[in-house]
mmCIF file of C-alpha atoms in Angstrom:
data_model
loop_
_atom_site.group_PDB
_atom_site.id
_atom_site.type_symbol
_atom_site.label_atom_id
_atom_site.label_comp_id
_atom_site.label_asym_id
_atom_site.label_seq_id
_atom_site.Cartn_x
_atom_site.Cartn_y
_atom_site.Cartn_z
ATOM 1 C CA ASP A 1 4.499 27.932 73.065
ATOM 2 C CA THR A 2 4.091 25.046 70.675
ATOM 3 C CA GLY A 3 7.679 24.886 69.449
ATOM 4 C CA VAL A 4 9.221 25.815 66.114
ATOM 5 C CA SER A 5 6.643 26.108 63.361
ATOM 6 C CA GLN A 6 7.382 25.900 59.640
ATOM 7 C CA ASN A 7 5.071 26.628 56.728
ATOM 8 C CA PRO A 8 4.250 25.197 54.340
ATOM 9 C CA ARG A 9 4.966 21.585 55.209
ATOM 10 C CA HIS A 10 5.154 20.588 51.568
ATOM 11 C CA LYS A 11 5.785 22.591 48.410
ATOM 12 C CA ILE A 12 5.839 21.373 44.832
ATOM 13 C CA THR A 13 7.054 23.881 42.281
ATOM 14 C CA LYS A 14 8.122 23.983 38.673
ATOM 15 C CA ARG A 15 11.746 24.533 37.821
ATOM 16 C CA GLY A 16 12.511 28.215 37.482
ATOM 17 C CA GLN A 17 9.835 29.392 39.890
ATOM 18 C CA ASN A 18 10.541 31.249 43.144
ATOM 19 C CA VAL A 19 9.508 29.804 46.499
ATOM 20 C CA THR A 20 9.423 31.222 50.017
ATOM 21 C CA PHE A 21 9.304 29.331 53.287
ATOM 22 C CA ARG A 22 8.451 30.692 56.708
ATOM 23 C CA CYS A 23 9.758 29.749 60.144
ATOM 24 C CA ASP A 24 8.331 30.865 63.481
ATOM 25 C CA PRO A 25 10.839 30.084 66.247
ATOM 26 C CA ILE A 26 10.223 29.609 69.949
ATOM 27 C CA SER A 27 9.379 33.113 71.076
ATOM 28 C CA GLU A 28 12.162 33.720 73.589
ATOM 29 C CA HIS A 29 14.933 32.316 71.387
ATOM 30 C CA ASN A 30 17.429 34.801 69.962
ATOM 31 C CA ARG A 31 19.072 32.437 67.475
ATOM 32 C CA LEU A 32 17.424 31.008 64.389
ATOM 33 C CA TYR A 33 19.011 28.546 61.971
ATOM 34 C CA TRP A 34 18.239 27.139 58.546
ATOM 35 C CA TYR A 35 19.453 23.701 57.458
ATOM 36 C CA ARG A 36 18.893 21.579 54.359
ATOM 37 C CA GLN A 37 18.495 17.812 54.484
ATOM 38 C CA THR A 38 18.527 15.503 51.487
ATOM 39 C CA LEU A 39 17.383 11.888 51.587
ATOM 40 C CA GLY A 40 19.699 9.659 53.574
ATOM 41 C CA GLN A 41 21.911 12.515 54.725
ATOM 42 C CA GLY A 42 22.249 14.589 57.857
ATOM 43 C CA PRO A 43 21.150 18.209 57.915
ATOM 44 C CA GLU A 44 23.579 20.706 56.364
ATOM 45 C CA PHE A 45 23.900 24.200 57.772
ATOM 46 C CA LEU A 46 22.738 27.055 55.549
ATOM 47 C CA THR A 47 22.630 30.193 57.674
ATOM 48 C CA TYR A 48 21.847 31.588 61.097
ATOM 49 C CA PHE A 49 20.537 34.750 62.698
ATOM 50 C CA GLN A 50 21.064 36.260 66.086
ATOM 51 C CA ASN A 51 18.052 38.465 66.571
ATOM 52 C CA GLU A 52 17.670 40.244 63.198
ATOM 53 C CA ALA A 53 21.351 40.015 62.209
ATOM 54 C CA GLN A 54 22.428 37.298 59.785
ATOM 55 C CA LEU A 55 25.763 36.275 61.301
ATOM 56 C CA GLU A 56 26.886 33.344 59.184
ATOM 57 C CA LYS A 57 26.141 31.913 55.765
ATOM 58 C CA SER A 58 27.334 28.606 54.379
ATOM 59 C CA ARG A 59 28.907 28.429 50.938
ATOM 60 C CA LEU A 60 25.942 26.127 50.180
ATOM 61 C CA LEU A 61 23.797 29.248 50.200
ATOM 62 C CA SER A 62 24.156 30.339 46.591
ATOM 63 C CA ASP A 63 23.079 33.759 45.382
ATOM 64 C CA ARG A 64 19.678 32.274 44.497
ATOM 65 C CA PHE A 65 19.005 31.802 48.195
ATOM 66 C CA SER A 66 18.171 34.624 50.565
ATOM 67 C CA ALA A 67 17.040 34.585 54.169
ATOM 68 C CA GLU A 68 15.635 37.336 56.324
ATOM 69 C CA ARG A 69 14.557 37.827 59.898
ATOM 70 C CA PRO A 70 13.314 41.384 59.761
ATOM 71 C CA LYS A 71 12.172 41.963 63.328
ATOM 72 C CA GLY A 72 14.134 39.265 65.066
ATOM 73 C CA SER A 73 11.083 37.031 65.263
ATOM 74 C CA PHE A 74 9.980 34.910 62.286
ATOM 75 C CA SER A 75 12.264 34.219 59.344
ATOM 76 C CA THR A 76 11.780 33.579 55.644
ATOM 77 C CA LEU A 77 13.953 31.603 53.242
ATOM 78 C CA GLU A 78 13.499 32.391 49.564
ATOM 79 C CA ILE A 79 14.848 30.375 46.662
ATOM 80 C CA GLN A 80 14.807 32.091 43.304
ATOM 81 C CA ARG A 81 14.827 30.295 39.941
ATOM 82 C CA THR A 82 14.511 26.888 41.575
ATOM 83 C CA GLU A 83 16.450 23.940 40.175
ATOM 84 C CA GLN A 84 15.808 20.225 40.578
ATOM 85 C CA GLY A 85 18.852 20.019 42.838
ATOM 86 C CA ASP A 86 17.071 22.284 45.310
ATOM 87 C CA SER A 87 14.635 19.468 46.125
ATOM 88 C CA ALA A 88 15.192 18.716 49.809
ATOM 89 C CA MET A 89 13.782 19.127 53.294
ATOM 90 C CA TYR A 90 14.430 22.621 54.643
ATOM 91 C CA LEU A 91 14.701 22.680 58.425
ATOM 92 C CA CYS A 92 14.469 25.603 60.782
ATOM 93 C CA ALA A 93 15.723 25.554 64.358
ATOM 94 C CA SER A 94 15.975 28.031 67.197
ATOM 95 C CA SER A 95 17.966 28.275 70.406
ATOM 96 C CA SER A 96 18.895 30.592 73.220
ATOM 97 C CA LEU A 97 22.263 32.342 73.286
ATOM 98 C CA GLN A 98 24.003 29.873 75.586
ATOM 99 C CA GLY A 99 26.982 28.212 73.884
ATOM 100 C CA ALA A 100 25.817 24.607 74.060
ATOM 101 C CA ALA A 101 22.123 25.376 74.188
ATOM 102 C CA GLU A 102 19.778 22.864 72.661
ATOM 103 C CA ALA A 103 18.562 23.715 69.189
ATOM 104 C CA PHE A 104 14.837 22.985 68.779
ATOM 105 C CA PHE A 105 13.871 21.936 65.271
ATOM 106 C CA GLY A 106 10.682 22.389 63.318
ATOM 107 C CA GLN A 107 9.181 19.592 61.243
ATOM 108 C CA GLY A 108 10.580 21.082 58.071
ATOM 109 C CA THR A 109 9.314 22.096 54.650
ATOM 110 C CA ARG A 110 9.704 19.470 51.958
ATOM 111 C CA LEU A 111 10.423 21.079 48.586
ATOM 112 C CA THR A 112 10.005 19.155 45.358
ATOM 113 C CA VAL A 113 11.099 20.859 42.143
ATOM 114 C CA VAL A 114 9.615 19.265 39.026
ATOM 115 C CA GLY B 1 36.881 21.477 58.264
ATOM 116 C CA ASP B 2 34.792 19.971 61.021
ATOM 117 C CA SER B 3 33.125 16.648 60.321
ATOM 118 C CA VAL B 4 31.181 13.842 61.986
ATOM 119 C CA THR B 5 31.243 10.220 60.872
ATOM 120 C CA GLN B 6 28.647 7.668 61.947
ATOM 121 C CA MET B 7 28.694 3.938 61.529
ATOM 122 C CA GLU B 8 27.209 2.733 58.309
ATOM 123 C CA GLY B 9 23.586 1.744 58.654
ATOM 124 C CA PRO B 10 20.874 0.720 58.781
ATOM 125 C CA VAL B 11 20.808 -1.228 62.049
ATOM 126 C CA THR B 12 18.160 -3.844 62.752
ATOM 127 C CA LEU B 13 17.801 -5.356 66.226
ATOM 128 C CA SER B 14 15.373 -7.467 68.184
ATOM 129 C CA GLU B 15 13.621 -5.977 71.190
ATOM 130 C CA GLU B 16 15.765 -5.990 74.360
ATOM 131 C CA ALA B 17 19.029 -6.230 72.382
ATOM 132 C CA PHE B 18 22.037 -4.049 73.191
ATOM 133 C CA LEU B 19 22.580 -1.054 70.923
ATOM 134 C CA THR B 20 25.774 0.697 69.908
ATOM 135 C CA ILE B 21 25.917 3.356 67.216
ATOM 136 C CA ASN B 22 29.431 4.599 66.587
ATOM 137 C CA CYS B 23 30.260 8.256 66.092
ATOM 138 C CA THR B 24 33.658 9.869 65.574
ATOM 139 C CA TYR B 25 34.431 13.487 64.901
ATOM 140 C CA THR B 26 37.096 15.768 63.509
ATOM 141 C CA ALA B 27 37.289 19.291 64.848
ATOM 142 C CA THR B 28 39.787 21.798 66.144
ATOM 143 C CA GLY B 29 39.364 22.848 69.729
ATOM 144 C CA TYR B 30 36.846 21.305 72.074
ATOM 145 C CA PRO B 31 33.388 21.019 70.582
ATOM 146 C CA SER B 32 30.171 20.128 72.337
ATOM 147 C CA LEU B 33 28.722 16.814 71.150
ATOM 148 C CA PHE B 34 25.087 15.861 70.647
ATOM 149 C CA TRP B 35 22.850 13.003 69.650
ATOM 150 C CA TYR B 36 19.602 13.949 67.938
ATOM 151 C CA VAL B 37 16.771 11.539 67.102
ATOM 152 C CA GLN B 38 14.188 11.790 64.338
ATOM 153 C CA TYR B 39 11.089 9.652 64.779
ATOM 154 C CA PRO B 40 8.983 8.952 61.682
ATOM 155 C CA GLY B 41 7.053 12.038 60.634
ATOM 156 C CA GLU B 42 8.546 14.217 63.356
ATOM 157 C CA GLY B 43 11.244 16.859 63.640
ATOM 158 C CA LEU B 44 14.713 16.348 65.070
ATOM 159 C CA GLN B 45 14.790 16.140 68.854
ATOM 160 C CA LEU B 46 17.778 16.405 71.148
ATOM 161 C CA LEU B 47 18.411 13.042 72.806
ATOM 162 C CA LEU B 48 21.500 13.855 74.874
ATOM 163 C CA LYS B 49 24.607 16.021 74.918
ATOM 164 C CA ALA B 50 28.069 16.370 76.472
ATOM 165 C CA THR B 51 30.044 19.576 76.597
ATOM 166 C CA LYS B 52 33.525 18.490 77.707
ATOM 167 C CA ALA B 53 35.856 15.506 77.713
ATOM 168 C CA ASP B 54 34.774 12.528 79.841
ATOM 169 C CA ASP B 55 31.260 13.928 80.280
ATOM 170 C CA LYS B 56 28.504 11.355 79.933
ATOM 171 C CA GLY B 57 25.203 12.396 78.454
ATOM 172 C CA SER B 58 22.156 10.251 79.230
ATOM 173 C CA ASN B 59 18.432 10.257 78.534
ATOM 174 C CA LYS B 60 15.655 7.659 78.131
ATOM 175 C CA GLY B 61 18.123 4.826 78.818
ATOM 176 C CA PHE B 62 20.563 6.025 76.150
ATOM 177 C CA GLU B 63 24.121 7.026 77.076
ATOM 178 C CA ALA B 64 27.162 8.465 75.315
ATOM 179 C CA THR B 65 30.563 9.428 76.718
ATOM 180 C CA TYR B 66 32.708 12.212 75.248
ATOM 181 C CA ARG B 67 36.089 10.560 74.557
ATOM 182 C CA LYS B 68 38.640 13.174 73.550
ATOM 183 C CA GLU B 69 41.483 10.689 73.137
ATOM 184 C CA THR B 70 39.568 8.700 70.511
ATOM 185 C CA THR B 71 37.462 11.662 69.266
ATOM 186 C CA SER B 72 34.363 9.553 69.726
ATOM 187 C CA PHE B 73 30.837 9.851 71.147
ATOM 188 C CA HIS B 74 29.280 6.402 70.701
ATOM 189 C CA LEU B 75 25.587 5.987 71.545
ATOM 190 C CA GLU B 76 24.571 2.979 73.654
ATOM 191 C CA LYS B 77 21.413 1.511 75.139
ATOM 192 C CA GLY B 78 21.261 -1.668 77.133
ATOM 193 C CA SER B 79 17.825 -2.860 76.019
ATOM 194 C CA VAL B 80 16.110 -1.353 72.994
ATOM 195 C CA GLN B 81 12.358 -1.164 72.475
ATOM 196 C CA VAL B 82 10.257 -1.097 69.330
ATOM 197 C CA SER B 83 9.515 2.555 70.110
ATOM 198 C CA ASP B 84 13.232 3.375 69.712
ATOM 199 C CA SER B 85 12.956 2.810 65.969
ATOM 200 C CA ALA B 86 14.096 6.093 64.431
ATOM 201 C CA VAL B 87 17.019 7.811 62.706
ATOM 202 C CA TYR B 88 19.821 8.873 65.045
ATOM 203 C CA PHE B 89 22.183 11.752 64.228
ATOM 204 C CA CYS B 90 25.465 12.561 65.907
ATOM 205 C CA ALA B 91 26.452 16.243 65.793
ATOM 206 C CA LEU B 92 29.031 18.693 67.066
ATOM 207 C CA LYS B 93 29.038 22.400 67.800
ATOM 208 C CA LYS B 94 32.140 24.464 68.219
ATOM 209 C CA ILE B 95 32.304 26.710 71.251
ATOM 210 C CA SER B 96 33.215 29.645 69.043
ATOM 211 C CA GLY B 97 30.515 29.017 66.490
ATOM 212 C CA SER B 98 26.852 28.332 66.481
ATOM 213 C CA ARG B 99 26.227 25.880 63.667
ATOM 214 C CA LEU B 100 25.676 22.181 64.246
ATOM 215 C CA THR B 101 27.656 19.788 62.047
ATOM 216 C CA PHE B 102 25.779 16.505 61.627
ATOM 217 C CA GLY B 103 26.752 13.000 60.697
ATOM 218 C CA GLU B 104 24.848 11.185 57.982
ATOM 219 C CA GLY B 105 22.443 9.494 60.371
ATOM 220 C CA THR B 106 21.815 5.870 61.324
ATOM 221 C CA GLN B 107 18.434 4.236 60.770
ATOM 222 C CA LEU B 108 17.530 1.947 63.676
ATOM 223 C CA THR B 109 14.735 -0.596 63.346
ATOM 224 C CA VAL B 110 13.738 -2.646 66.390
ATOM 225 C CA ASN B 111 11.599 -5.702 65.758
ATOM 226 C CA PRO B 112 9.303 -7.246 68.392
#
């Protein structure tokens, strides 16, 4: 296993367009997380899945954002009607079920909305 | 709500200098505490962790002790190297939850 994989690595889109990002976690990990990181800040939690169930969503996740993990494996994060404020690095991480288990992060998808 | 505060950065040191990056937290209950590192062009990597009061996490010469009385988890290294140049993030995770709450990060630059 090569770790958490995110695609694409970079995305430039026009304001108002929809974008979708993909995350492939470490295969044996049940939990999958999405975070957003803006320049000079730490990652902020967006949502997480345990297997295919979305168990928690941050209030940062407006109704323009939706995430899925249909078969408990890969996940997608879609942003509809993008705004310039959506420009950020979107990070995916995965972990096992243990309480203090290490979360392994992907390299992220950098979104620029122009 | 839960929060993590790191010392204001950036930090610039000469090789072999002593490093301290301060981290304090606010949380109910007894969270687990973590330090993550982000090298240029790479994803976040776990550096060390501690799961209960007075635990010391250590890795690659870095250490941090979970101090419940001062709600702190300061990162230290006795002798930094140029290769330690990176952004360091302190984070907590509640036992009952699964999300990580991160500090704002501290940019460390080590000069030869």
